[in-house]
């Protein structure tokens, strides 16, 4: 909105700037972009800190837009939430993730997949049925699926008071609290909710090798998680100093560019082959 006032009377000229225009366009194209497979997923390995064995992969959405190039998820996930299409995006990503998981199972690779779940999705009354349906459709056991919830979700009253997390849990899947440390969840909430795992937000991990205070935060989260009987994952591990610090703290799992960037499925398979020899 551009405005100026003259003589006490304000006149506003709404201007659709480039960014707003792009958002509008992306919003209208979201549906067809999924249908046309412009939207795809990549998989980022998560490894066991002690053994370096791959334990799962996180599914991250990508949009290769014909005019805008690669549109980062941060530019369209929030948008999908706002226009009420995040459920469709989630179903789409879950479908691709479970399809891959099934394919790996057929090759005798039991690799669990993690899928991100937006806060909005937990309010959808049919979420649990859709997740159950997707697992059945692909013949993937719930034990091979992790749902990553952003911490904001968990503190939301409506979610805390509903049974959605318990119902999801009863499908046999794991619930991971993403971006831990950036939100406001209290310890009692952590104890009450059926959470299996905390993910230390990368904003703390990225600074660990140079900052004592970030390192202290990471250590505190690892201890907290273990005291609550939870597993803990560090994301954003980019260097060996950080990896060694996390290993020494007892952090269970690692994810980050040091291990691997997010990869398309064929490149992930090559990565797996190269590691297992
Ligand atoms: P997130 O779930 O916290 O995902 C981690 C982000 O950190 C990813 O960015 C990943 O590429 C990036 N990353 C991984 N390792 C490193 C590292 O070593 N260093 C640095 N600097 N970054 C690293 P990406 O793929 O751009 O995703 C951004 C966010 O978009 C995600 O944050 C997640 O909140 C959201 N998102 C991505 N895919 C989906 C999806 O399918 N559904 C939903 N609801 N949200 C998604
Ligand atoms: Ca995540
Ligand atoms: Ca995260
Ligand atoms: Ca994040």
PDB file of C-alpha atoms and ligand atoms in Angstrom:
ATOM      1  CA  UNK A   1       0.000   0.000   0.000  1.00  0.00           C
ATOM      2  CA  UNK A   2       1.512   3.304  -1.043  1.00  0.00           C
ATOM      3  CA  UNK A   3       0.073   6.380   0.538  1.00  0.00           C
ATOM      4  CA  UNK A   4       0.684  10.038   1.114  1.00  0.00           C
ATOM      5  CA  UNK A   5      -1.285  12.653   2.896  1.00  0.00           C
ATOM      6  CA  UNK A   6      -1.955  16.155   1.822  1.00  0.00           C
ATOM      7  CA  UNK A   7      -3.820  18.771   3.766  1.00  0.00           C
ATOM      8  CA  UNK A   8      -4.868  16.240   6.376  1.00  0.00           C
ATOM      9  CA  UNK A   9      -6.637  14.012   3.868  1.00  0.00           C
ATOM     10  CA  UNK A  10      -4.891  10.708   3.323  1.00  0.00           C
ATOM     11  CA  UNK A  11      -5.200   9.112  -0.058  1.00  0.00           C
ATOM     12  CA  UNK A  12      -4.009   5.564  -0.572  1.00  0.00           C
ATOM     13  CA  UNK A  13      -3.158   3.935  -3.829  1.00  0.00           C
ATOM     14  CA  UNK A  14      -3.032   0.224  -3.489  1.00  0.00           C
ATOM     15  CA  UNK A  15      -0.081  -1.023  -5.462  1.00  0.00           C
ATOM     16  CA  UNK A  16       0.437  -4.633  -6.268  1.00  0.00           C
ATOM     17  CA  UNK A  17       4.184  -4.920  -5.930  1.00  0.00           C
ATOM     18  CA  UNK A  18       6.218  -7.622  -7.612  1.00  0.00           C
ATOM     19  CA  UNK A  19       6.292  -9.813  -4.542  1.00  0.00           C
ATOM     20  CA  UNK A  20       2.550  -9.727  -3.949  1.00  0.00           C
ATOM     21  CA  UNK A  21       1.921 -10.392  -7.604  1.00  0.00           C
ATOM     22  CA  UNK A  22       4.194 -13.394  -7.487  1.00  0.00           C
ATOM     23  CA  UNK A  23       2.434 -14.721  -4.391  1.00  0.00           C
ATOM     24  CA  UNK A  24      -0.930 -14.328  -6.060  1.00  0.00           C
ATOM     25  CA  UNK A  25       0.307 -16.158  -9.111  1.00  0.00           C
ATOM     26  CA  UNK A  26       1.909 -18.949  -7.094  1.00  0.00           C
ATOM     27  CA  UNK A  27      -1.347 -19.375  -5.197  1.00  0.00           C
ATOM     28  CA  UNK A  28      -3.423 -19.827  -8.309  1.00  0.00           C
ATOM     29  CA  UNK A  29      -0.851 -22.192  -9.827  1.00  0.00           C
ATOM     30  CA  UNK A  30      -0.335 -24.435  -6.795  1.00  0.00           C
ATOM     31  CA  UNK A  31      -2.919 -27.019  -7.790  1.00  0.00           C
ATOM     32  CA  UNK A  32      -1.765 -27.386 -11.402  1.00  0.00           C
ATOM     33  CA  UNK A  33       1.871 -27.404 -10.305  1.00  0.00           C
ATOM     34  CA  UNK A  34       1.175 -30.552  -8.291  1.00  0.00           C
ATOM     35  CA  UNK A  35      -0.808 -32.130 -11.119  1.00  0.00           C
ATOM     36  CA  UNK A  36       2.033 -31.386 -13.543  1.00  0.00           C
ATOM     37  CA  UNK A  37       4.717 -32.600 -11.143  1.00  0.00           C
ATOM     38  CA  UNK A  38       6.475 -29.218 -11.079  1.00  0.00           C
ATOM     39  CA  UNK A  39       6.304 -29.784  -7.349  1.00  0.00           C
ATOM     40  CA  UNK A  40       8.469 -32.682  -6.220  1.00  0.00           C
ATOM     41  CA  UNK A  41      10.286 -33.831  -3.123  1.00  0.00           C
ATOM     42  CA  UNK A  42      13.885 -34.384  -2.139  1.00  0.00           C
ATOM     43  CA  UNK A  43      15.145 -36.544   0.698  1.00  0.00           C
ATOM     44  CA  UNK A  44      17.772 -35.592   3.270  1.00  0.00           C
ATOM     45  CA  UNK A  45      19.485 -38.411   5.182  1.00  0.00           C
ATOM     46  CA  UNK A  46      19.441 -38.523   8.982  1.00  0.00           C
ATOM     47  CA  UNK A  47      22.191 -40.668  10.480  1.00  0.00           C
ATOM     48  CA  UNK A  48      22.888 -42.351  13.795  1.00  0.00           C
ATOM     49  CA  UNK A  49      25.548 -40.231  15.539  1.00  0.00           C
ATOM     50  CA  UNK A  50      27.551 -43.174  16.833  1.00  0.00           C
ATOM     51  CA  UNK A  51      27.446 -45.572  13.893  1.00  0.00           C
ATOM     52  CA  UNK A  52      26.861 -43.099  11.022  1.00  0.00           C
ATOM     53  CA  UNK A  53      24.222 -45.550   9.738  1.00  0.00           C
ATOM     54  CA  UNK A  54      21.380 -43.899   7.894  1.00  0.00           C
ATOM     55  CA  UNK A  55      18.256 -44.155  10.041  1.00  0.00           C
ATOM     56  CA  UNK A  56      15.748 -42.158   8.049  1.00  0.00           C
ATOM     57  CA  UNK A  57      15.252 -39.458   5.441  1.00  0.00           C
ATOM     58  CA  UNK A  58      13.379 -36.199   5.758  1.00  0.00           C
ATOM     59  CA  UNK A  59      11.089 -35.369   2.853  1.00  0.00           C
ATOM     60  CA  UNK A  60      11.424 -31.744   1.749  1.00  0.00           C
ATOM     61  CA  UNK A  61       9.172 -30.231  -0.880  1.00  0.00           C
ATOM     62  CA  UNK A  62      10.535 -28.445  -3.964  1.00  0.00           C
ATOM     63  CA  UNK A  63       8.848 -26.367  -6.661  1.00  0.00           C
ATOM     64  CA  UNK A  64      10.614 -26.024 -10.006  1.00  0.00           C
ATOM     65  CA  UNK A  65       8.590 -23.183 -11.426  1.00  0.00           C
ATOM     66  CA  UNK A  66       8.743 -22.648 -15.210  1.00  0.00           C
ATOM     67  CA  UNK A  67       9.151 -18.861 -14.875  1.00  0.00           C
ATOM     68  CA  UNK A  68      10.382 -18.247 -11.334  1.00  0.00           C
ATOM     69  CA  UNK A  69      12.871 -21.095 -11.172  1.00  0.00           C
ATOM     70  CA  UNK A  70      13.227 -22.902  -7.856  1.00  0.00           C
ATOM     71  CA  UNK A  71      10.713 -21.503  -5.408  1.00  0.00           C
ATOM     72  CA  UNK A  72      11.806 -22.363  -1.842  1.00  0.00           C
ATOM     73  CA  UNK A  73       9.247 -24.058   0.440  1.00  0.00           C
ATOM     74  CA  UNK A  74       9.361 -21.077   2.774  1.00  0.00           C
ATOM     75  CA  UNK A  75       7.830 -19.082  -0.111  1.00  0.00           C
ATOM     76  CA  UNK A  76       4.857 -21.350  -0.740  1.00  0.00           C
ATOM     77  CA  UNK A  77       4.109 -23.439   2.361  1.00  0.00           C
ATOM     78  CA  UNK A  78       2.893 -20.402   4.301  1.00  0.00           C
ATOM     79  CA  UNK A  79       0.979 -19.319   1.231  1.00  0.00           C
ATOM     80  CA  UNK A  80      -0.671 -22.743   0.917  1.00  0.00           C
ATOM     81  CA  UNK A  81      -1.680 -22.433   4.578  1.00  0.00           C
ATOM     82  CA  UNK A  82      -3.210 -19.029   4.009  1.00  0.00           C
ATOM     83  CA  UNK A  83      -5.270 -20.062   1.013  1.00  0.00           C
ATOM     84  CA  UNK A  84      -6.442 -23.262   2.670  1.00  0.00           C
ATOM     85  CA  UNK A  85      -4.497 -25.625   0.410  1.00  0.00           C
ATOM     86  CA  UNK A  86      -1.916 -26.958   2.861  1.00  0.00           C
ATOM     87  CA  UNK A  87      -3.926 -30.158   3.309  1.00  0.00           C
ATOM     88  CA  UNK A  88      -3.613 -30.868  -0.403  1.00  0.00           C
ATOM     89  CA  UNK A  89       0.134 -30.162  -0.361  1.00  0.00           C
ATOM     90  CA  UNK A  90       0.603 -32.404   2.673  1.00  0.00           C
ATOM     91  CA  UNK A  91      -1.317 -35.255   1.033  1.00  0.00           C
ATOM     92  CA  UNK A  92       0.769 -34.818  -2.089  1.00  0.00           C
ATOM     93  CA  UNK A  93       4.083 -34.903  -0.199  1.00  0.00           C
ATOM     94  CA  UNK A  94       2.976 -37.807   2.003  1.00  0.00           C
ATOM     95  CA  UNK A  95       1.988 -39.756  -1.078  1.00  0.00           C
ATOM     96  CA  UNK A  96       5.378 -39.234  -2.748  1.00  0.00           C
ATOM     97  CA  UNK A  97       7.226 -40.068   0.492  1.00  0.00           C
ATOM     98  CA  UNK A  98       5.302 -43.298   1.097  1.00  0.00           C
ATOM     99  CA  UNK A  99       5.542 -44.302  -2.545  1.00  0.00           C
ATOM    100  CA  UNK A 100       9.350 -44.085  -2.247  1.00  0.00           C
ATOM    101  CA  UNK A 101       9.334 -45.829   1.097  1.00  0.00           C
ATOM    102  CA  UNK A 102       7.376 -48.701  -0.453  1.00  0.00           C
ATOM    103  CA  UNK A 103       9.816 -48.897  -3.345  1.00  0.00           C
ATOM    104  CA  UNK A 104      12.735 -49.147  -0.923  1.00  0.00           C
ATOM    105  CA  UNK A 105      10.884 -51.827   1.058  1.00  0.00           C
ATOM    106  CA  UNK A 106      10.531 -53.814  -2.148  1.00  0.00           C
ATOM    107  CA  UNK A 107      14.328 -53.640  -2.412  1.00  0.00           C
ATOM    108  CA  UNK A 108      14.636 -54.859   1.197  1.00  0.00           C
ATOM    109  CA  UNK A 109      15.578 -51.428   2.452  1.00  0.00           C
ATOM    110  CA  UNK A 110      13.535 -50.503   5.533  1.00  0.00           C
ATOM    111  CA  UNK A 111      14.210 -46.791   5.478  1.00  0.00           C
ATOM    112  CA  UNK A 112      11.842 -44.654   7.491  1.00  0.00           C
ATOM    113  CA  UNK A 113      10.615 -41.376   6.043  1.00  0.00           C
ATOM    114  CA  UNK A 114       9.862 -38.151   7.855  1.00  0.00           C
ATOM    115  CA  UNK A 115       7.240 -35.730   6.559  1.00  0.00           C
ATOM    116  CA  UNK A 116       6.663 -32.178   7.783  1.00  0.00           C
ATOM    117  CA  UNK A 117       3.233 -31.364   9.115  1.00  0.00           C
ATOM    118  CA  UNK A 118       2.046 -27.774   9.268  1.00  0.00           C
ATOM    119  CA  UNK A 119       0.152 -26.523  12.276  1.00  0.00           C
ATOM    120  CA  UNK A 120      -2.939 -25.979  10.173  1.00  0.00           C
ATOM    121  CA  UNK A 121      -3.132 -29.652   9.272  1.00  0.00           C
ATOM    122  CA  UNK A 122      -3.725 -30.735  12.844  1.00  0.00           C
ATOM    123  CA  UNK A 123      -6.988 -28.826  12.846  1.00  0.00           C
ATOM    124  CA  UNK A 124      -8.328 -30.747   9.841  1.00  0.00           C
ATOM    125  CA  UNK A 125     -10.865 -33.236  11.189  1.00  0.00           C
ATOM    126  CA  UNK A 126      -9.987 -35.934   8.649  1.00  0.00           C
ATOM    127  CA  UNK A 127      -6.183 -35.758   9.048  1.00  0.00           C
ATOM    128  CA  UNK A 128      -5.829 -39.038  10.920  1.00  0.00           C
ATOM    129  CA  UNK A 129      -8.019 -40.857   8.375  1.00  0.00           C
ATOM    130  CA  UNK A 130      -5.983 -39.440   5.509  1.00  0.00           C
ATOM    131  CA  UNK A 131      -2.675 -40.506   7.048  1.00  0.00           C
ATOM    132  CA  UNK A 132      -4.075 -43.965   7.826  1.00  0.00           C
ATOM    133  CA  UNK A 133      -5.413 -44.189   4.267  1.00  0.00           C
ATOM    134  CA  UNK A 134      -2.068 -43.200   2.741  1.00  0.00           C
ATOM    135  CA  UNK A 135      -0.184 -45.812   4.800  1.00  0.00           C
ATOM    136  CA  UNK A 136      -2.698 -48.502   3.756  1.00  0.00           C
ATOM    137  CA  UNK A 137      -2.680 -47.410   0.131  1.00  0.00           C
ATOM    138  CA  UNK A 138       1.079 -47.848  -0.093  1.00  0.00           C
ATOM    139  CA  UNK A 139       1.298 -50.814   2.256  1.00  0.00           C
ATOM    140  CA  UNK A 140       3.792 -49.046   4.498  1.00  0.00           C
ATOM    141  CA  UNK A 141       3.754 -49.808   8.253  1.00  0.00           C
ATOM    142  CA  UNK A 142       3.216 -46.774  10.481  1.00  0.00           C
ATOM    143  CA  UNK A 143       6.515 -47.557  12.179  1.00  0.00           C
ATOM    144  CA  UNK A 144       8.323 -46.342   9.037  1.00  0.00           C
ATOM    145  CA  UNK A 145       6.760 -42.889   9.164  1.00  0.00           C
ATOM    146  CA  UNK A 146       7.734 -39.910  11.295  1.00  0.00           C
ATOM    147  CA  UNK A 147       5.697 -36.725  11.312  1.00  0.00           C
ATOM    148  CA  UNK A 148       7.660 -33.588  12.144  1.00  0.00           C
ATOM    149  CA  UNK A 149       5.549 -31.003  13.907  1.00  0.00           C
ATOM    150  CA  UNK A 150       6.683 -27.446  14.299  1.00  0.00           C
ATOM    151  CA  UNK A 151       6.893 -26.439  17.903  1.00  0.00           C
ATOM    152  CA  UNK A 152       4.236 -23.769  17.452  1.00  0.00           C
ATOM    153  CA  UNK A 153       1.680 -26.481  16.786  1.00  0.00           C
ATOM    154  CA  UNK A 154       2.187 -28.150  20.030  1.00  0.00           C
ATOM    155  CA  UNK A 155       1.533 -25.200  22.238  1.00  0.00           C
ATOM    156  CA  UNK A 156      -1.718 -24.431  20.447  1.00  0.00           C
ATOM    157  CA  UNK A 157      -4.631 -24.964  22.849  1.00  0.00           C
ATOM    158  CA  UNK A 158      -6.973 -26.591  20.390  1.00  0.00           C
ATOM    159  CA  UNK A 159      -4.358 -29.204  19.590  1.00  0.00           C
ATOM    160  CA  UNK A 160      -3.455 -29.801  23.197  1.00  0.00           C
ATOM    161  CA  UNK A 161      -7.091 -30.344  24.034  1.00  0.00           C
ATOM    162  CA  UNK A 162      -7.808 -32.636  21.114  1.00  0.00           C
ATOM    163  CA  UNK A 163      -6.779 -36.243  20.660  1.00  0.00           C
ATOM    164  CA  UNK A 164      -5.223 -35.708  17.240  1.00  0.00           C
ATOM    165  CA  UNK A 165      -1.639 -36.327  18.344  1.00  0.00           C
ATOM    166  CA  UNK A 166      -2.620 -39.426  20.312  1.00  0.00           C
ATOM    167  CA  UNK A 167      -4.683 -40.660  17.351  1.00  0.00           C
ATOM    168  CA  UNK A 168      -1.748 -40.152  14.992  1.00  0.00           C
ATOM    169  CA  UNK A 169       0.494 -41.933  17.461  1.00  0.00           C
ATOM    170  CA  UNK A 170      -1.873 -44.872  17.585  1.00  0.00           C
ATOM    171  CA  UNK A 171      -1.132 -45.451  13.878  1.00  0.00           C
ATOM    172  CA  UNK A 172       2.290 -46.598  15.051  1.00  0.00           C
ATOM    173  CA  UNK A 173       4.169 -43.635  13.657  1.00  0.00           C
ATOM    174  CA  UNK A 174       6.649 -41.393  15.448  1.00  0.00           C
ATOM    175  CA  UNK A 175       6.091 -37.763  16.302  1.00  0.00           C
ATOM    176  CA  UNK A 176       9.040 -35.433  16.223  1.00  0.00           C
ATOM    177  CA  UNK A 177       9.014 -31.875  17.480  1.00  0.00           C
ATOM    178  CA  UNK A 178      10.729 -29.789  14.826  1.00  0.00           C
ATOM    179  CA  UNK A 179      12.593 -26.505  15.320  1.00  0.00           C
ATOM    180  CA  UNK A 180      12.846 -27.164  19.038  1.00  0.00           C
ATOM    181  CA  UNK A 181      14.033 -24.198  21.053  1.00  0.00           C
ATOM    182  CA  UNK A 182      12.465 -21.562  18.832  1.00  0.00           C
ATOM    183  CA  UNK A 183       8.942 -21.827  20.255  1.00  0.00           C
ATOM    184  CA  UNK A 184       7.433 -21.646  23.661  1.00  0.00           C
ATOM    185  CA  UNK A 185       6.510 -25.133  24.738  1.00  0.00           C
ATOM    186  CA  UNK A 186       6.723 -25.754  28.435  1.00  0.00           C
ATOM    187  CA  UNK A 187       8.284 -28.807  29.954  1.00  0.00           C
ATOM    188  CA  UNK A 188       4.969 -30.034  31.294  1.00  0.00           C
ATOM    189  CA  UNK A 189       3.479 -29.895  27.805  1.00  0.00           C
ATOM    190  CA  UNK A 190       6.399 -31.862  26.485  1.00  0.00           C
ATOM    191  CA  UNK A 191       5.716 -34.515  29.071  1.00  0.00           C
ATOM    192  CA  UNK A 192       1.979 -34.628  28.379  1.00  0.00           C
ATOM    193  CA  UNK A 193       2.156 -34.873  24.611  1.00  0.00           C
ATOM    194  CA  UNK A 194       2.904 -38.141  22.820  1.00  0.00           C
ATOM    195  CA  UNK A 195       6.161 -36.858  21.342  1.00  0.00           C
ATOM    196  CA  UNK A 196       9.008 -39.293  20.632  1.00  0.00           C
ATOM    197  CA  UNK A 197      11.752 -36.990  19.515  1.00  0.00           C
ATOM    198  CA  UNK A 198      13.043 -33.412  19.578  1.00  0.00           C
ATOM    199  CA  UNK A 199      14.844 -31.781  16.697  1.00  0.00           C
ATOM    200  CA  UNK A 200      17.245 -29.064  17.765  1.00  0.00           C
ATOM    201  CA  UNK A 201      16.615 -26.122  15.483  1.00  0.00           C
ATOM    202  CA  UNK A 202      19.417 -25.436  13.044  1.00  0.00           C
ATOM    203  CA  UNK A 203      19.704 -21.850  14.249  1.00  0.00           C
ATOM    204  CA  UNK A 204      21.410 -23.225  17.388  1.00  0.00           C
ATOM    205  CA  UNK A 205      23.392 -25.908  15.601  1.00  0.00           C
ATOM    206  CA  UNK A 206      24.847 -23.603  12.933  1.00  0.00           C
ATOM    207  CA  UNK A 207      26.550 -21.456  15.558  1.00  0.00           C
ATOM    208  CA  UNK A 208      27.829 -24.252  17.765  1.00  0.00           C
ATOM    209  CA  UNK A 209      31.362 -24.476  16.459  1.00  0.00           C
ATOM    210  CA  UNK A 210      31.963 -20.772  17.095  1.00  0.00           C
ATOM    211  CA  UNK A 211      29.637 -19.865  19.938  1.00  0.00           C
ATOM    212  CA  UNK A 212      29.753 -21.214  23.460  1.00  0.00           C
ATOM    213  CA  UNK A 213      26.209 -20.105  24.183  1.00  0.00           C
ATOM    214  CA  UNK A 214      24.712 -21.924  21.179  1.00  0.00           C
ATOM    215  CA  UNK A 215      26.658 -24.947  22.176  1.00  0.00           C
ATOM    216  CA  UNK A 216      25.266 -24.674  25.686  1.00  0.00           C
ATOM    217  CA  UNK A 217      21.709 -24.490  24.343  1.00  0.00           C
ATOM    218  CA  UNK A 218      22.244 -27.612  22.266  1.00  0.00           C
ATOM    219  CA  UNK A 219      23.677 -29.435  25.274  1.00  0.00           C
ATOM    220  CA  UNK A 220      20.719 -28.397  27.411  1.00  0.00           C
ATOM    221  CA  UNK A 221      18.247 -29.644  24.810  1.00  0.00           C
ATOM    222  CA  UNK A 222      20.017 -32.998  24.559  1.00  0.00           C
ATOM    223  CA  UNK A 223      19.911 -33.383  28.332  1.00  0.00           C
ATOM    224  CA  UNK A 224      16.301 -32.271  28.522  1.00  0.00           C
ATOM    225  CA  UNK A 225      15.265 -34.722  25.813  1.00  0.00           C
ATOM    226  CA  UNK A 226      17.049 -37.608  27.467  1.00  0.00           C
ATOM    227  CA  UNK A 227      15.634 -36.777  30.879  1.00  0.00           C
ATOM    228  CA  UNK A 228      12.173 -36.935  29.334  1.00  0.00           C
ATOM    229  CA  UNK A 229      12.974 -40.224  27.616  1.00  0.00           C
ATOM    230  CA  UNK A 230      13.006 -38.675  24.165  1.00  0.00           C
ATOM    231  CA  UNK A 231      15.434 -39.092  21.300  1.00  0.00           C
ATOM    232  CA  UNK A 232      17.148 -36.009  19.980  1.00  0.00           C
ATOM    233  CA  UNK A 233      18.187 -35.021  16.451  1.00  0.00           C
ATOM    234  CA  UNK A 234      20.361 -32.086  15.456  1.00  0.00           C
ATOM    235  CA  UNK A 235      19.642 -30.485  12.098  1.00  0.00           C
ATOM    236  CA  UNK A 236      21.943 -28.098  10.253  1.00  0.00           C
ATOM    237  CA  UNK A 237      25.182 -29.952  10.993  1.00  0.00           C
ATOM    238  CA  UNK A 238      27.639 -28.445   8.541  1.00  0.00           C
ATOM    239  CA  UNK A 239      31.077 -29.135   9.970  1.00  0.00           C
ATOM    240  CA  UNK A 240      33.080 -31.738  11.813  1.00  0.00           C
ATOM    241  CA  UNK A 241      33.645 -29.640  14.925  1.00  0.00           C
ATOM    242  CA  UNK A 242      29.872 -29.416  15.402  1.00  0.00           C
ATOM    243  CA  UNK A 243      29.436 -33.123  14.721  1.00  0.00           C
ATOM    244  CA  UNK A 244      32.052 -34.028  17.311  1.00  0.00           C
ATOM    245  CA  UNK A 245      30.542 -31.695  19.895  1.00  0.00           C
ATOM    246  CA  UNK A 246      27.097 -33.210  19.336  1.00  0.00           C
ATOM    247  CA  UNK A 247      28.501 -36.719  19.549  1.00  0.00           C
ATOM    248  CA  UNK A 248      30.198 -35.879  22.825  1.00  0.00           C
ATOM    249  CA  UNK A 249      26.893 -34.470  24.157  1.00  0.00           C
ATOM    250  CA  UNK A 250      25.151 -37.723  23.296  1.00  0.00           C
ATOM    251  CA  UNK A 251      22.880 -36.327  20.582  1.00  0.00           C
ATOM    252  CA  UNK A 252      21.289 -39.416  19.001  1.00  0.00           C
ATOM    253  CA  UNK A 253      20.998 -38.430  15.343  1.00  0.00           C
ATOM    254  CA  UNK A 254      22.478 -35.924  12.925  1.00  0.00           C
ATOM    255  CA  UNK A 255      21.224 -34.214   9.786  1.00  0.00           C
ATOM    256  CA  UNK A 256      22.897 -31.550   7.732  1.00  0.00           C
ATOM    257  CA  UNK A 257      25.063 -30.672   4.766  1.00  0.00           C
ATOM    258  CA  UNK A 258      28.055 -32.421   6.390  1.00  0.00           C
ATOM    259  CA  UNK A 259      26.189 -35.717   6.015  1.00  0.00           C
ATOM    260  CA  UNK A 260      24.331 -34.882   2.821  1.00  0.00           C
ATOM    261  CA  UNK A 261      22.301 -32.186   1.146  1.00  0.00           C
ATOM    262  CA  UNK A 262      18.683 -33.039   0.387  1.00  0.00           C
ATOM    263  CA  UNK A 263      18.758 -35.297  -2.697  1.00  0.00           C
ATOM    264  CA  UNK A 264      16.311 -36.386  -5.396  1.00  0.00           C
ATOM    265  CA  UNK A 265      15.397 -40.075  -5.068  1.00  0.00           C
ATOM    266  CA  UNK A 266      17.796 -41.404  -7.710  1.00  0.00           C
ATOM    267  CA  UNK A 267      20.719 -39.520  -6.201  1.00  0.00           C
ATOM    268  CA  UNK A 268      19.751 -40.703  -2.730  1.00  0.00           C
ATOM    269  CA  UNK A 269      19.861 -44.278  -3.979  1.00  0.00           C
ATOM    270  CA  UNK A 270      23.359 -43.706  -5.354  1.00  0.00           C
ATOM    271  CA  UNK A 271      24.354 -42.137  -2.052  1.00  0.00           C
ATOM    272  CA  UNK A 272      23.053 -45.183  -0.191  1.00  0.00           C
ATOM    273  CA  UNK A 273      24.875 -47.556  -2.527  1.00  0.00           C
ATOM    274  CA  UNK A 274      28.124 -45.647  -2.186  1.00  0.00           C
ATOM    275  CA  UNK A 275      27.915 -45.826   1.599  1.00  0.00           C
ATOM    276  CA  UNK A 276      26.976 -49.462   1.928  1.00  0.00           C
ATOM    277  CA  UNK A 277      29.452 -50.434  -0.776  1.00  0.00           C
TER     278      UNK A 277
HETATM  279  P1  LIG B   1      12.698 -27.655   8.305  1.00  0.00           P
HETATM  280  O1  LIG B   1      11.659 -28.730   8.430  1.00  0.00           O
HETATM  281  O2  LIG B   1      13.316 -27.158   9.557  1.00  0.00           O
HETATM  282  O3  LIG B   1      13.764 -28.262   7.302  1.00  0.00           O
HETATM  283  C1  LIG B   1      15.146 -28.067   7.400  1.00  0.00           C
HETATM  284  C2  LIG B   1      15.643 -27.063   6.404  1.00  0.00           C
HETATM  285  O4  LIG B   1      17.048 -26.877   6.613  1.00  0.00           O
HETATM  286  C3  LIG B   1      15.512 -27.496   4.942  1.00  0.00           C
HETATM  287  O5  LIG B   1      15.282 -26.330   4.159  1.00  0.00           O
HETATM  288  C4  LIG B   1      16.887 -28.076   4.644  1.00  0.00           C
HETATM  289  O6  LIG B   1      17.214 -28.067   3.276  1.00  0.00           O
HETATM  290  C5  LIG B   1      17.767 -27.129   5.436  1.00  0.00           C
HETATM  291  N1  LIG B   1      19.041 -27.734   5.811  1.00  0.00           N
HETATM  292  C6  LIG B   1      19.345 -29.048   5.949  1.00  0.00           C
HETATM  293  N2  LIG B   1      20.610 -29.227   6.339  1.00  0.00           N
HETATM  294  C7  LIG B   1      21.158 -27.991   6.431  1.00  0.00           C
HETATM  295  C8  LIG B   1      22.468 -27.518   6.801  1.00  0.00           C
HETATM  296  O7  LIG B   1      23.400 -28.279   7.121  1.00  0.00           O
HETATM  297  N3  LIG B   1      22.646 -26.161   6.797  1.00  0.00           N
HETATM  298  C9  LIG B   1      21.666 -25.306   6.454  1.00  0.00           C
HETATM  299  N4  LIG B   1      21.948 -24.008   6.453  1.00  0.00           N
HETATM  300  N5  LIG B   1      20.411 -25.714   6.117  1.00  0.00           N
HETATM  301  C10 LIG B   1      20.157 -27.043   6.116  1.00  0.00           C
HETATM  302  P2  LIG B   1      14.121 -26.292   3.093  1.00  0.00           P
HETATM  303  O8  LIG B   1      14.086 -27.561   2.323  1.00  0.00           O
HETATM  304  O9  LIG B   1      14.290 -25.003   2.349  1.00  0.00           O
HETATM  305  O10 LIG B   1      12.807 -26.221   3.969  1.00  0.00           O
HETATM  306  C11 LIG B   1      12.500 -25.089   4.731  1.00  0.00           C
HETATM  307  C12 LIG B   1      11.276 -25.332   5.573  1.00  0.00           C
HETATM  308  O11 LIG B   1      10.113 -25.499   4.736  1.00  0.00           O
HETATM  309  C13 LIG B   1      11.329 -26.613   6.393  1.00  0.00           C
HETATM  310  O12 LIG B   1      12.087 -26.404   7.530  1.00  0.00           O
HETATM  311  C14 LIG B   1       9.860 -26.854   6.661  1.00  0.00           C
HETATM  312  O13 LIG B   1       9.420 -26.071   7.752  1.00  0.00           O
HETATM  313  C15 LIG B   1       9.208 -26.343   5.388  1.00  0.00           C
HETATM  314  N6  LIG B   1       8.890 -27.491   4.530  1.00  0.00           N
HETATM  315  C16 LIG B   1       9.670 -28.132   3.632  1.00  0.00           C
HETATM  316  N7  LIG B   1       9.006 -29.152   3.044  1.00  0.00           N
HETATM  317  C17 LIG B   1       7.768 -29.170   3.601  1.00  0.00           C
HETATM  318  C18 LIG B   1       6.602 -29.976   3.425  1.00  0.00           C
HETATM  319  O14 LIG B   1       6.562 -30.923   2.649  1.00  0.00           O
HETATM  320  N8  LIG B   1       5.508 -29.663   4.192  1.00  0.00           N
HETATM  321  C19 LIG B   1       5.521 -28.645   5.094  1.00  0.00           C
HETATM  322  N9  LIG B   1       4.421 -28.417   5.786  1.00  0.00           N
HETATM  323  N10 LIG B   1       6.595 -27.865   5.281  1.00  0.00           N
HETATM  324  C20 LIG B   1       7.705 -28.114   4.553  1.00  0.00           C
HETATM  325 CA1  LIG B   2      11.482 -30.625   9.427  1.00  0.00          CA
HETATM  326 CA1  LIG B   3      13.705 -27.879  11.568  1.00  0.00          CA
HETATM  327 CA1  LIG B   4      12.230 -24.797  10.016  1.00  0.00          CA
END
